[in-house]
PDB file of C-alpha atoms in Angstrom:
ATOM      1  CA  MET A 845      10.955   8.859 -10.040  1.00  0.00           C
ATOM      2  CA  ASP A 846      11.979   7.273 -13.253  1.00  0.00           C
ATOM      3  CA  LEU A 847       9.579   7.480 -16.224  1.00  0.00           C
ATOM      4  CA  ARG A 848      10.440   6.432 -19.700  1.00  0.00           C
ATOM      5  CA  VAL A 849       8.484   8.101 -22.576  1.00  0.00           C
ATOM      6  CA  GLU A 850       8.203   6.655 -26.058  1.00  0.00           C
ATOM      7  CA  ASP A 851       6.388   8.069 -29.028  1.00  0.00           C
ATOM      8  CA  ARG A 852       4.455   5.303 -30.597  1.00  0.00           C
ATOM      9  CA  GLY A 853       2.658   7.381 -33.262  1.00  0.00           C
ATOM     10  CA  GLU A 854      -0.960   7.217 -32.354  1.00  0.00           C
ATOM     11  CA  ALA A 855      -0.185   6.839 -28.596  1.00  0.00           C
ATOM     12  CA  LEU A 856       2.490   7.875 -26.100  1.00  0.00           C
ATOM     13  CA  LEU A 857       3.904   5.014 -24.035  1.00  0.00           C
ATOM     14  CA  VAL A 858       4.944   5.957 -20.512  1.00  0.00           C
ATOM     15  CA  THR A 859       6.852   3.247 -18.696  1.00  0.00           C
ATOM     16  CA  VAL A 860       7.069   3.614 -14.939  1.00  0.00           C
ATOM     17  CA  LYS A 861      10.593   2.399 -14.046  1.00  0.00           C
ATOM     18  CA  GLN A 862       9.893   2.380 -10.422  1.00  0.00           C
ATOM     19  CA  GLU A 863       9.024  -0.396  -7.977  1.00  0.00           C
ATOM     20  CA  ARG A 864       6.630   1.878  -5.764  1.00  0.00           C
ATOM     21  CA  ILE A 865       4.203   4.621  -6.259  1.00  0.00           C
ATOM     22  CA  ASP A 866       3.620   5.464  -2.679  1.00  0.00           C
ATOM     23  CA  ALA A 867       3.123   8.376  -0.166  1.00  0.00           C
ATOM     24  CA  ALA A 868       6.869   9.151  -0.358  1.00  0.00           C
ATOM     25  CA  CYS A 869       6.834   9.682  -4.094  1.00  0.00           C
ATOM     26  CA  ALA A 870       3.272  10.508  -5.166  1.00  0.00           C
ATOM     27  CA  ILE A 871       3.704  14.219  -5.767  1.00  0.00           C
ATOM     28  CA  GLN A 872       6.878  13.613  -7.608  1.00  0.00           C
ATOM     29  CA  PHE A 873       5.074  11.010  -9.883  1.00  0.00           C
ATOM     30  CA  LYS A 874       2.403  13.553 -10.558  1.00  0.00           C
ATOM     31  CA  ASP A 875       4.989  16.174 -11.602  1.00  0.00           C
ATOM     32  CA  ARG A 876       6.921  13.783 -13.746  1.00  0.00           C
ATOM     33  CA  VAL A 877       3.679  12.669 -15.529  1.00  0.00           C
ATOM     34  CA  ARG A 878       2.705  16.266 -16.245  1.00  0.00           C
ATOM     35  CA  GLU A 879       6.007  16.738 -18.050  1.00  0.00           C
ATOM     36  CA  ALA A 880       5.744  13.553 -19.807  1.00  0.00           C
ATOM     37  CA  VAL A 881       2.247  14.085 -21.258  1.00  0.00           C
ATOM     38  CA  ALA A 882       2.863  17.596 -22.509  1.00  0.00           C
ATOM     39  CA  THR A 883       2.420  16.260 -26.014  1.00  0.00           C
ATOM     40  CA  ASP A 884      -0.652  16.172 -28.418  1.00  0.00           C
ATOM     41  CA  HIS A 885      -1.193  12.340 -28.309  1.00  0.00           C
ATOM     42  CA  GLU A 886      -4.742  11.536 -27.735  1.00  0.00           C
ATOM     43  CA  ARG A 887      -4.012   8.147 -25.978  1.00  0.00           C
ATOM     44  CA  VAL A 888      -1.404   7.721 -23.155  1.00  0.00           C
ATOM     45  CA  VAL A 889      -0.627   4.045 -22.271  1.00  0.00           C
ATOM     46  CA  MET A 890       1.184   3.634 -18.945  1.00  0.00           C
ATOM     47  CA  ASP A 891       3.214   0.482 -18.556  1.00  0.00           C
ATOM     48  CA  MET A 892       2.952  -0.531 -14.950  1.00  0.00           C
ATOM     49  CA  SER A 893       4.789  -3.695 -15.146  1.00  0.00           C
ATOM     50  CA  CYS A 894       7.663  -2.546 -12.840  1.00  0.00           C
ATOM     51  CA  VAL A 895       5.325  -1.266 -10.101  1.00  0.00           C
ATOM     52  CA  ARG A 896       5.161  -3.770  -7.320  1.00  0.00           C
ATOM     53  CA  PHE A 897       3.448  -1.676  -4.801  1.00  0.00           C
ATOM     54  CA  LEU A 898       0.839   1.123  -4.977  1.00  0.00           C
ATOM     55  CA  ASP A 899      -0.920   2.613  -1.912  1.00  0.00           C
ATOM     56  CA  SER A 900      -3.906   4.975  -1.674  1.00  0.00           C
ATOM     57  CA  SER A 901      -1.591   7.901  -2.180  1.00  0.00           C
ATOM     58  CA  GLY A 902      -0.158   6.198  -5.332  1.00  0.00           C
ATOM     59  CA  LEU A 903      -3.658   5.493  -6.546  1.00  0.00           C
ATOM     60  CA  GLY A 904      -4.550   9.046  -6.013  1.00  0.00           C
ATOM     61  CA  ALA A 905      -1.615  10.164  -8.075  1.00  0.00           C
ATOM     62  CA  VAL A 906      -2.568   7.982 -10.934  1.00  0.00           C
ATOM     63  CA  VAL A 907      -6.105   9.440 -10.767  1.00  0.00           C
ATOM     64  CA  ALA A 908      -4.614  12.832 -10.850  1.00  0.00           C
ATOM     65  CA  ALA A 909      -2.557  11.890 -13.795  1.00  0.00           C
ATOM     66  CA  MET A 910      -5.697  10.951 -15.664  1.00  0.00           C
ATOM     67  CA  LYS A 911      -7.332  14.274 -14.781  1.00  0.00           C
ATOM     68  CA  LEU A 912      -4.242  16.079 -16.082  1.00  0.00           C
ATOM     69  CA  LEU A 913      -5.042  14.736 -19.587  1.00  0.00           C
ATOM     70  CA  GLY A 914      -8.491  16.357 -19.589  1.00  0.00           C
ATOM     71  CA  PRO A 915     -11.632  14.948 -20.986  1.00  0.00           C
ATOM     72  CA  GLU A 916     -10.392  14.691 -24.595  1.00  0.00           C
ATOM     73  CA  ARG A 917      -7.460  12.445 -23.944  1.00  0.00           C
ATOM     74  CA  LYS A 918      -7.323   8.957 -22.393  1.00  0.00           C
ATOM     75  CA  LEU A 919      -4.994   7.481 -19.795  1.00  0.00           C
ATOM     76  CA  GLU A 920      -4.803   3.625 -20.218  1.00  0.00           C
ATOM     77  CA  LEU A 921      -2.996   1.224 -17.877  1.00  0.00           C
ATOM     78  CA  ALA A 922      -1.070  -1.884 -19.012  1.00  0.00           C
ATOM     79  CA  SER A 923       0.505  -4.756 -17.196  1.00  0.00           C
ATOM     80  CA  LEU A 924      -0.686  -4.174 -13.664  1.00  0.00           C
ATOM     81  CA  THR A 925       1.150  -6.618 -11.206  1.00  0.00           C
ATOM     82  CA  PRO A 926      -1.161  -8.600  -8.856  1.00  0.00           C
ATOM     83  CA  ALA A 927      -0.797  -6.348  -5.761  1.00  0.00           C
ATOM     84  CA  VAL A 928      -1.474  -3.158  -7.822  1.00  0.00           C
ATOM     85  CA  ALA A 929      -4.370  -4.755  -9.660  1.00  0.00           C
ATOM     86  CA  LYS A 930      -5.874  -5.664  -6.239  1.00  0.00           C
ATOM     87  CA  VAL A 931      -5.839  -2.068  -5.074  1.00  0.00           C
ATOM     88  CA  PHE A 932      -7.726  -1.036  -8.398  1.00  0.00           C
ATOM     89  CA  ARG A 933     -10.238  -3.793  -7.972  1.00  0.00           C
ATOM     90  CA  LEU A 934     -10.950  -3.158  -4.187  1.00  0.00           C
ATOM     91  CA  THR A 935     -11.444   0.484  -4.821  1.00  0.00           C
ATOM     92  CA  ARG A 936     -13.493  -0.102  -7.900  1.00  0.00           C
ATOM     93  CA  MET A 937     -11.190   2.177  -9.820  1.00  0.00           C
ATOM     94  CA  GLU A 938     -10.696  -0.525 -12.427  1.00  0.00           C
ATOM     95  CA  SER A 939     -14.014   0.620 -13.994  1.00  0.00           C
ATOM     96  CA  VAL A 940     -12.575   4.116 -14.228  1.00  0.00           C
ATOM     97  CA  PHE A 941      -9.420   3.289 -16.332  1.00  0.00           C
ATOM     98  CA  LYS A 942      -9.115   1.259 -19.592  1.00  0.00           C
ATOM     99  CA  LEU A 943      -6.917  -1.707 -18.505  1.00  0.00           C
ATOM    100  CA  HIS A 944      -4.699  -3.842 -20.692  1.00  0.00           C
ATOM    101  CA  LYS A 945      -3.213  -7.063 -19.684  1.00  0.00           C
ATOM    102  CA  THR A 946       0.006  -6.158 -21.678  1.00  0.00           C
ATOM    103  CA  VAL A 947       1.483  -3.283 -23.585  1.00  0.00           C
ATOM    104  CA  ASP A 948       1.144  -5.272 -26.739  1.00  0.00           C
ATOM    105  CA  GLU A 949      -2.577  -5.749 -26.113  1.00  0.00           C
ATOM    106  CA  ALA A 950      -2.791  -1.917 -25.572  1.00  0.00           C
ATOM    107  CA  PHE A 951      -1.321  -1.373 -29.108  1.00  0.00           C
ATOM    108  CA  GLY A 952      -3.563  -3.967 -30.741  1.00  0.00           C
ATOM    109  CA  LYS A 953      -1.047  -6.811 -31.085  1.00  0.00           C
ATOM    110  CA  ASP A 954      -2.241 -10.225 -30.343  1.00  0.00           C
ATOM    111  CA  ALA A 955      -0.174 -11.312 -27.211  1.00  0.00           C
ATOM    112  CA  SER A 956      -0.422 -14.939 -27.995  1.00  0.00           C
ATOM    113  CA  ALA A 957       1.114 -14.476 -31.326  1.00  0.00           C
ATOM    114  CA  ALA A 958       4.114 -12.551 -29.959  1.00  0.00           C
TER     115      ALA A 958
ATOM    116  CA  MET B1038      14.197 -31.616  34.946  1.00  0.00           C
ATOM    117  CA  SER B1039      17.668 -30.457  35.667  1.00  0.00           C
ATOM    118  CA  ARG B1040      18.460 -26.726  35.783  1.00  0.00           C
ATOM    119  CA  VAL B1041      20.550 -26.833  32.619  1.00  0.00           C
ATOM    120  CA  ALA B1042      17.705 -28.525  30.772  1.00  0.00           C
ATOM    121  CA  GLN B1043      15.223 -26.033  32.154  1.00  0.00           C
ATOM    122  CA  ARG B1044      17.469 -23.203  30.958  1.00  0.00           C
ATOM    123  CA  ILE B1045      17.731 -24.713  27.420  1.00  0.00           C
ATOM    124  CA  LYS B1046      13.970 -25.069  27.288  1.00  0.00           C
ATOM    125  CA  ASN B1047      13.563 -21.543  28.316  1.00  0.00           C
ATOM    126  CA  MET B1048      15.907 -20.307  25.659  1.00  0.00           C
ATOM    127  CA  ALA B1049      14.122 -22.201  23.083  1.00  0.00           C
ATOM    128  CA  SER B1050      10.879 -20.863  23.820  1.00  0.00           C
ATOM    129  CA  GLU B1051      12.286 -17.292  23.853  1.00  0.00           C
ATOM    130  CA  LYS B1052      13.903 -17.823  20.553  1.00  0.00           C
ATOM    131  CA  THR B1053      10.563 -19.127  19.240  1.00  0.00           C
ATOM    132  CA  ALA B1054       8.851 -15.990  20.670  1.00  0.00           C
ATOM    133  CA  ALA B1055      11.417 -13.678  19.052  1.00  0.00           C
ATOM    134  CA  GLU B1056      11.021 -15.305  15.671  1.00  0.00           C
ATOM    135  CA  THR B1057       7.199 -15.232  15.546  1.00  0.00           C
ATOM    136  CA  ARG B1058       7.289 -11.562  16.516  1.00  0.00           C
ATOM    137  CA  LEU B1059       8.742  -8.380  14.957  1.00  0.00           C
ATOM    138  CA  HIS B1060       9.134  -5.109  16.521  1.00  0.00           C
ATOM    139  CA  VAL B1061      10.028  -1.965  14.624  1.00  0.00           C
ATOM    140  CA  GLY B1062      10.312   1.455  16.078  1.00  0.00           C
ATOM    141  CA  PHE B1063      10.916   4.660  13.870  1.00  0.00           C
ATOM    142  CA  VAL B1064      10.112   8.193  13.302  1.00  0.00           C
ATOM    143  CA  ALA B1065       7.036   8.942  11.201  1.00  0.00           C
ATOM    144  CA  ASP B1066       8.302  10.385   7.949  1.00  0.00           C
ATOM    145  CA  PRO B1067       7.274   8.862   4.503  1.00  0.00           C
ATOM    146  CA  PHE B1068      10.806   7.425   3.898  1.00  0.00           C
ATOM    147  CA  ALA B1069      11.089   5.948   7.322  1.00  0.00           C
ATOM    148  CA  VAL B1070       7.687   4.448   6.767  1.00  0.00           C
ATOM    149  CA  ARG B1071       9.146   2.923   3.441  1.00  0.00           C
ATOM    150  CA  ASP B1072      12.051   1.316   5.463  1.00  0.00           C
ATOM    151  CA  SER B1073       9.756  -0.181   8.134  1.00  0.00           C
ATOM    152  CA  LEU B1074       7.630  -1.676   5.491  1.00  0.00           C
ATOM    153  CA  GLY B1075      10.746  -3.128   3.955  1.00  0.00           C
ATOM    154  CA  GLN B1076      11.625  -4.683   7.425  1.00  0.00           C
ATOM    155  CA  ALA B1077       8.157  -6.026   7.774  1.00  0.00           C
ATOM    156  CA  THR B1078       7.992  -7.588   4.417  1.00  0.00           C
ATOM    157  CA  GLY B1079      11.521  -9.097   4.796  1.00  0.00           C
ATOM    158  CA  TRP B1080      10.559 -10.652   8.089  1.00  0.00           C
ATOM    159  CA  MET B1081       7.263 -11.990   6.776  1.00  0.00           C
ATOM    160  CA  GLU B1082       9.106 -13.575   3.864  1.00  0.00           C
ATOM    161  CA  GLY B1083      11.529 -15.134   6.282  1.00  0.00           C
ATOM    162  CA  ARG B1084       8.590 -16.550   8.196  1.00  0.00           C
ATOM    163  CA  GLY B1085       7.251 -18.204   5.104  1.00  0.00           C
ATOM    164  CA  ILE B1086       4.203 -15.986   4.758  1.00  0.00           C
ATOM    165  CA  CYS B1087       3.068 -16.046   1.172  1.00  0.00           C
ATOM    166  CA  GLN B1088       3.420 -13.327  -1.331  1.00  0.00           C
ATOM    167  CA  SER B1089      -0.278 -12.389  -1.407  1.00  0.00           C
ATOM    168  CA  ASP B1090      -0.613 -12.287   2.386  1.00  0.00           C
ATOM    169  CA  ARG B1091       2.659 -10.044   2.408  1.00  0.00           C
ATOM    170  CA  ASP B1092       1.171  -7.715  -0.216  1.00  0.00           C
ATOM    171  CA  ARG B1093      -2.001  -7.184   1.722  1.00  0.00           C
ATOM    172  CA  THR B1094      -0.180  -6.625   4.967  1.00  0.00           C
ATOM    173  CA  GLU B1095       2.133  -4.217   3.380  1.00  0.00           C
ATOM    174  CA  LEU B1096      -0.618  -2.146   1.978  1.00  0.00           C
ATOM    175  CA  VAL B1097      -2.619  -2.096   5.260  1.00  0.00           C
ATOM    176  CA  LEU B1098       0.565  -1.068   7.220  1.00  0.00           C
ATOM    177  CA  ALA B1099       1.387   1.555   4.595  1.00  0.00           C
ATOM    178  CA  GLU B1100      -2.019   3.154   4.948  1.00  0.00           C
ATOM    179  CA  ILE B1101      -1.986   3.372   8.691  1.00  0.00           C
ATOM    180  CA  LEU B1102       1.771   4.498   8.964  1.00  0.00           C
ATOM    181  CA  ASN B1103       1.260   7.190   6.267  1.00  0.00           C
ATOM    182  CA  ASN B1104      -1.834   8.245   7.955  1.00  0.00           C
ATOM    183  CA  ILE B1105       0.138   8.764  11.182  1.00  0.00           C
ATOM    184  CA  ALA B1106       2.840  10.639   9.350  1.00  0.00           C
ATOM    185  CA  GLU B1107       0.505  12.885   7.605  1.00  0.00           C
ATOM    186  CA  HIS B1108      -2.204  13.464  10.244  1.00  0.00           C
ATOM    187  CA  ALA B1109      -1.297  12.436  13.749  1.00  0.00           C
ATOM    188  CA  TYR B1110       2.000  14.339  13.528  1.00  0.00           C
ATOM    189  CA  ALA B1111       0.632  17.138  11.215  1.00  0.00           C
ATOM    190  CA  GLY B1112       2.030  20.569  11.994  1.00  0.00           C
ATOM    191  CA  GLN B1113       4.822  19.152  14.262  1.00  0.00           C
ATOM    192  CA  ASP B1114       8.082  17.427  13.930  1.00  0.00           C
ATOM    193  CA  PRO B1115       7.701  13.712  12.874  1.00  0.00           C
ATOM    194  CA  GLY B1116       7.260  11.613  16.207  1.00  0.00           C
ATOM    195  CA  PRO B1117       7.875   8.029  17.235  1.00  0.00           C
ATOM    196  CA  VAL B1118       5.936   5.159  15.964  1.00  0.00           C
ATOM    197  CA  GLU B1119       6.123   1.520  17.206  1.00  0.00           C
ATOM    198  CA  MET B1120       4.838  -1.443  15.457  1.00  0.00           C
ATOM    199  CA  TRP B1121       4.663  -5.176  16.421  1.00  0.00           C
ATOM    200  CA  LEU B1122       3.759  -7.913  14.161  1.00  0.00           C
ATOM    201  CA  MET B1123       2.948 -11.275  15.490  1.00  0.00           C
ATOM    202  CA  GLN B1124       2.568 -14.594  13.460  1.00  0.00           C
ATOM    203  CA  ARG B1125      -0.416 -16.737  14.536  1.00  0.00           C
ATOM    204  CA  PRO B1126      -1.511 -19.866  12.846  1.00  0.00           C
ATOM    205  CA  GLU B1127      -4.326 -18.264  10.904  1.00  0.00           C
ATOM    206  CA  ALA B1128      -3.396 -14.541  10.874  1.00  0.00           C
ATOM    207  CA  LEU B1129      -0.907 -11.995  11.440  1.00  0.00           C
ATOM    208  CA  THR B1130      -1.899  -9.646  14.449  1.00  0.00           C
ATOM    209  CA  VAL B1131      -0.597  -6.149  14.362  1.00  0.00           C
ATOM    210  CA  GLN B1132      -0.347  -3.399  16.981  1.00  0.00           C
ATOM    211  CA  ILE B1133       0.868   0.233  16.100  1.00  0.00           C
ATOM    212  CA  GLU B1134       1.331   3.039  18.566  1.00  0.00           C
ATOM    213  CA  ASP B1135       2.090   6.724  18.108  1.00  0.00           C
ATOM    214  CA  CYS B1136       2.250   9.781  20.234  1.00  0.00           C
ATOM    215  CA  GLY B1137       0.603  12.176  17.846  1.00  0.00           C
ATOM    216  CA  SER B1138      -2.762  13.929  18.058  1.00  0.00           C
ATOM    217  CA  ARG B1139      -5.854  11.771  18.565  1.00  0.00           C
ATOM    218  CA  LEU B1140      -8.150  10.592  15.801  1.00  0.00           C
ATOM    219  CA  PRO B1141     -11.121  13.051  15.251  1.00  0.00           C
ATOM    220  CA  GLY B1142     -13.980  11.997  17.679  1.00  0.00           C
ATOM    221  CA  ASP B1143     -11.568   9.450  19.370  1.00  0.00           C
ATOM    222  CA  SER B1144     -12.807   6.967  16.836  1.00  0.00           C
ATOM    223  CA  LEU B1145     -11.745   5.318  13.427  1.00  0.00           C
ATOM    224  CA  PRO B1146     -13.258   7.075  10.526  1.00  0.00           C
ATOM    225  CA  PRO B1147     -16.142   5.184   8.673  1.00  0.00           C
ATOM    226  CA  GLY B1148     -13.848   3.996   5.933  1.00  0.00           C
ATOM    227  CA  ASN B1149     -16.454   4.396   3.107  1.00  0.00           C
ATOM    228  CA  LEU B1150     -15.372   4.002  -0.465  1.00  0.00           C
ATOM    229  CA  PRO B1151     -15.367   7.508  -2.122  1.00  0.00           C
ATOM    230  CA  SER B1152     -17.906   7.744  -4.985  1.00  0.00           C
ATOM    231  CA  HIS B1153     -16.381   7.540  -8.441  1.00  0.00           C
ATOM    232  CA  ASP B1154     -19.683   7.904 -10.185  1.00  0.00           C
ATOM    233  CA  THR B1155     -18.871  11.508 -11.172  1.00  0.00           C
ATOM    234  CA  ALA B1156     -17.398  13.614 -13.943  1.00  0.00           C
ATOM    235  CA  LEU B1157     -13.655  13.100 -14.613  1.00  0.00           C
ATOM    236  CA  ALA B1158     -12.689  16.438 -13.002  1.00  0.00           C
ATOM    237  CA  ASP B1159     -14.431  15.314  -9.712  1.00  0.00           C
ATOM    238  CA  LEU B1160     -12.973  11.840  -9.377  1.00  0.00           C
ATOM    239  CA  PRO B1161     -11.567  11.293  -5.805  1.00  0.00           C
ATOM    240  CA  GLU B1162      -7.838  11.434  -5.447  1.00  0.00           C
ATOM    241  CA  GLY B1163      -7.940  10.451  -1.734  1.00  0.00           C
ATOM    242  CA  GLY B1164      -9.972   8.879   0.925  1.00  0.00           C
ATOM    243  CA  PHE B1165      -9.263   5.330  -0.074  1.00  0.00           C
ATOM    244  CA  GLY B1166      -6.861   4.668   2.832  1.00  0.00           C
ATOM    245  CA  TRP B1167      -9.213   3.624   5.655  1.00  0.00           C
ATOM    246  CA  PHE B1168     -11.472   1.834   3.122  1.00  0.00           C
ATOM    247  CA  LEU B1169      -8.546  -0.352   2.162  1.00  0.00           C
ATOM    248  CA  VAL B1170      -7.543  -0.949   5.757  1.00  0.00           C
ATOM    249  CA  PHE B1171     -11.189  -1.962   6.771  1.00  0.00           C
ATOM    250  CA  SER B1172     -11.420  -4.191   3.578  1.00  0.00           C
ATOM    251  CA  LEU B1173      -8.253  -6.172   4.369  1.00  0.00           C
ATOM    252  CA  THR B1174      -8.386  -6.546   8.162  1.00  0.00           C
ATOM    253  CA  GLU B1175     -10.395  -8.074  10.940  1.00  0.00           C
ATOM    254  CA  ASP B1176     -11.102  -6.905  14.531  1.00  0.00           C
ATOM    255  CA  LEU B1177      -9.705  -3.341  13.777  1.00  0.00           C
ATOM    256  CA  THR B1178      -9.688  -1.372  17.090  1.00  0.00           C
ATOM    257  CA  TYR B1179      -8.516   2.097  17.933  1.00  0.00           C
ATOM    258  CA  TYR B1180      -8.121   3.557  21.458  1.00  0.00           C
ATOM    259  CA  ARG B1181      -6.325   6.384  23.233  1.00  0.00           C
ATOM    260  CA  SER B1182      -4.162   5.393  26.254  1.00  0.00           C
ATOM    261  CA  HIS B1183      -1.518   7.481  28.232  1.00  0.00           C
ATOM    262  CA  GLY B1184      -1.310  10.027  25.473  1.00  0.00           C
ATOM    263  CA  LYS B1185      -0.825   7.414  22.709  1.00  0.00           C
ATOM    264  CA  ASN B1186      -2.843   6.287  19.800  1.00  0.00           C
ATOM    265  CA  ILE B1187      -3.097   2.488  19.824  1.00  0.00           C
ATOM    266  CA  VAL B1188      -4.406   0.570  16.802  1.00  0.00           C
ATOM    267  CA  HIS B1189      -4.648  -3.114  16.497  1.00  0.00           C
ATOM    268  CA  PHE B1190      -5.980  -5.567  14.005  1.00  0.00           C
ATOM    269  CA  ARG B1191      -5.561  -8.921  12.272  1.00  0.00           C
ATOM    270  CA  VAL B1192      -4.746  -9.673   8.824  1.00  0.00           C
ATOM    271  CA  PRO B1193      -6.148 -13.164   8.014  1.00  0.00           C
ATOM    272  CA  PHE B1194      -3.941 -15.466   6.012  1.00  0.00           C
ATOM    273  CA  GLU B1195      -5.651 -16.467   2.737  1.00  0.00           C
ATOM    274  CA  ASP B1196      -5.203 -20.222   3.299  1.00  0.00           C
ATOM    275  CA  ALA B1197      -6.850 -19.770   6.658  1.00  0.00           C
ATOM    276  CA  VAL B1198      -9.783 -18.032   5.022  1.00  0.00           C
ATOM    277  CA  ALA B1199     -10.185 -20.570   2.306  1.00  0.00           C
ATOM    278  CA  ASN B1200     -10.368 -23.473   4.832  1.00  0.00           C
TER     279      ASN B1200
END
């Protein structure tokens, strides 16, 4: 499970460099996120653009990741691919997370100006 | 029709049948499930099934196959699973069989959406699987026969639904 972590000052950017978050790697994903977010950033933005497939175990792992942050910190998701966005939409979990179309949007940049 | 012509015709229909159907057999552990999903999506791509239909099918198969790995064969060595995919004009029909323990009550779970109208700490981390399967399939059926669990269903093609 390859996660890339970048300190963007106000927020931590965590890029999931993995095509799948599924039953085979959900526990590993949770463990890696726990290590990655051991900082004091209030916002954590997760770049999901590489993730092509997410099943219910993967969804559970993303929910678990948000819980790890506790009530004072926020997990925001950016760049969901169509198949992943569909899982969030069907399960109504899109209302639980703050979603951004792109990482730039999550950091307040106008995507059209980029 | 000459015997040779009849044989060519039979071969042609067998070939068509083989192409419109995929059979995959494997042992139910999460990595073998992943491999079988790769085989299914590769076959669907070769059959010209569109990305969105492939995505929905992959998700449904993943939920059912992982459920078999985690629950039907819980507390025992991973056992065999067999899966058949058949391409029909308007849908993919699927049958999946395993030799694990029966579903509770010999029936499919209700597949309700877990409530997320709760405090952060109480948000559900599971229970979405059967909800997704019910949402994305038609004619979902489960029965037990000769010590096997048998599930079959259809995944309607999007174009077919739209028409």
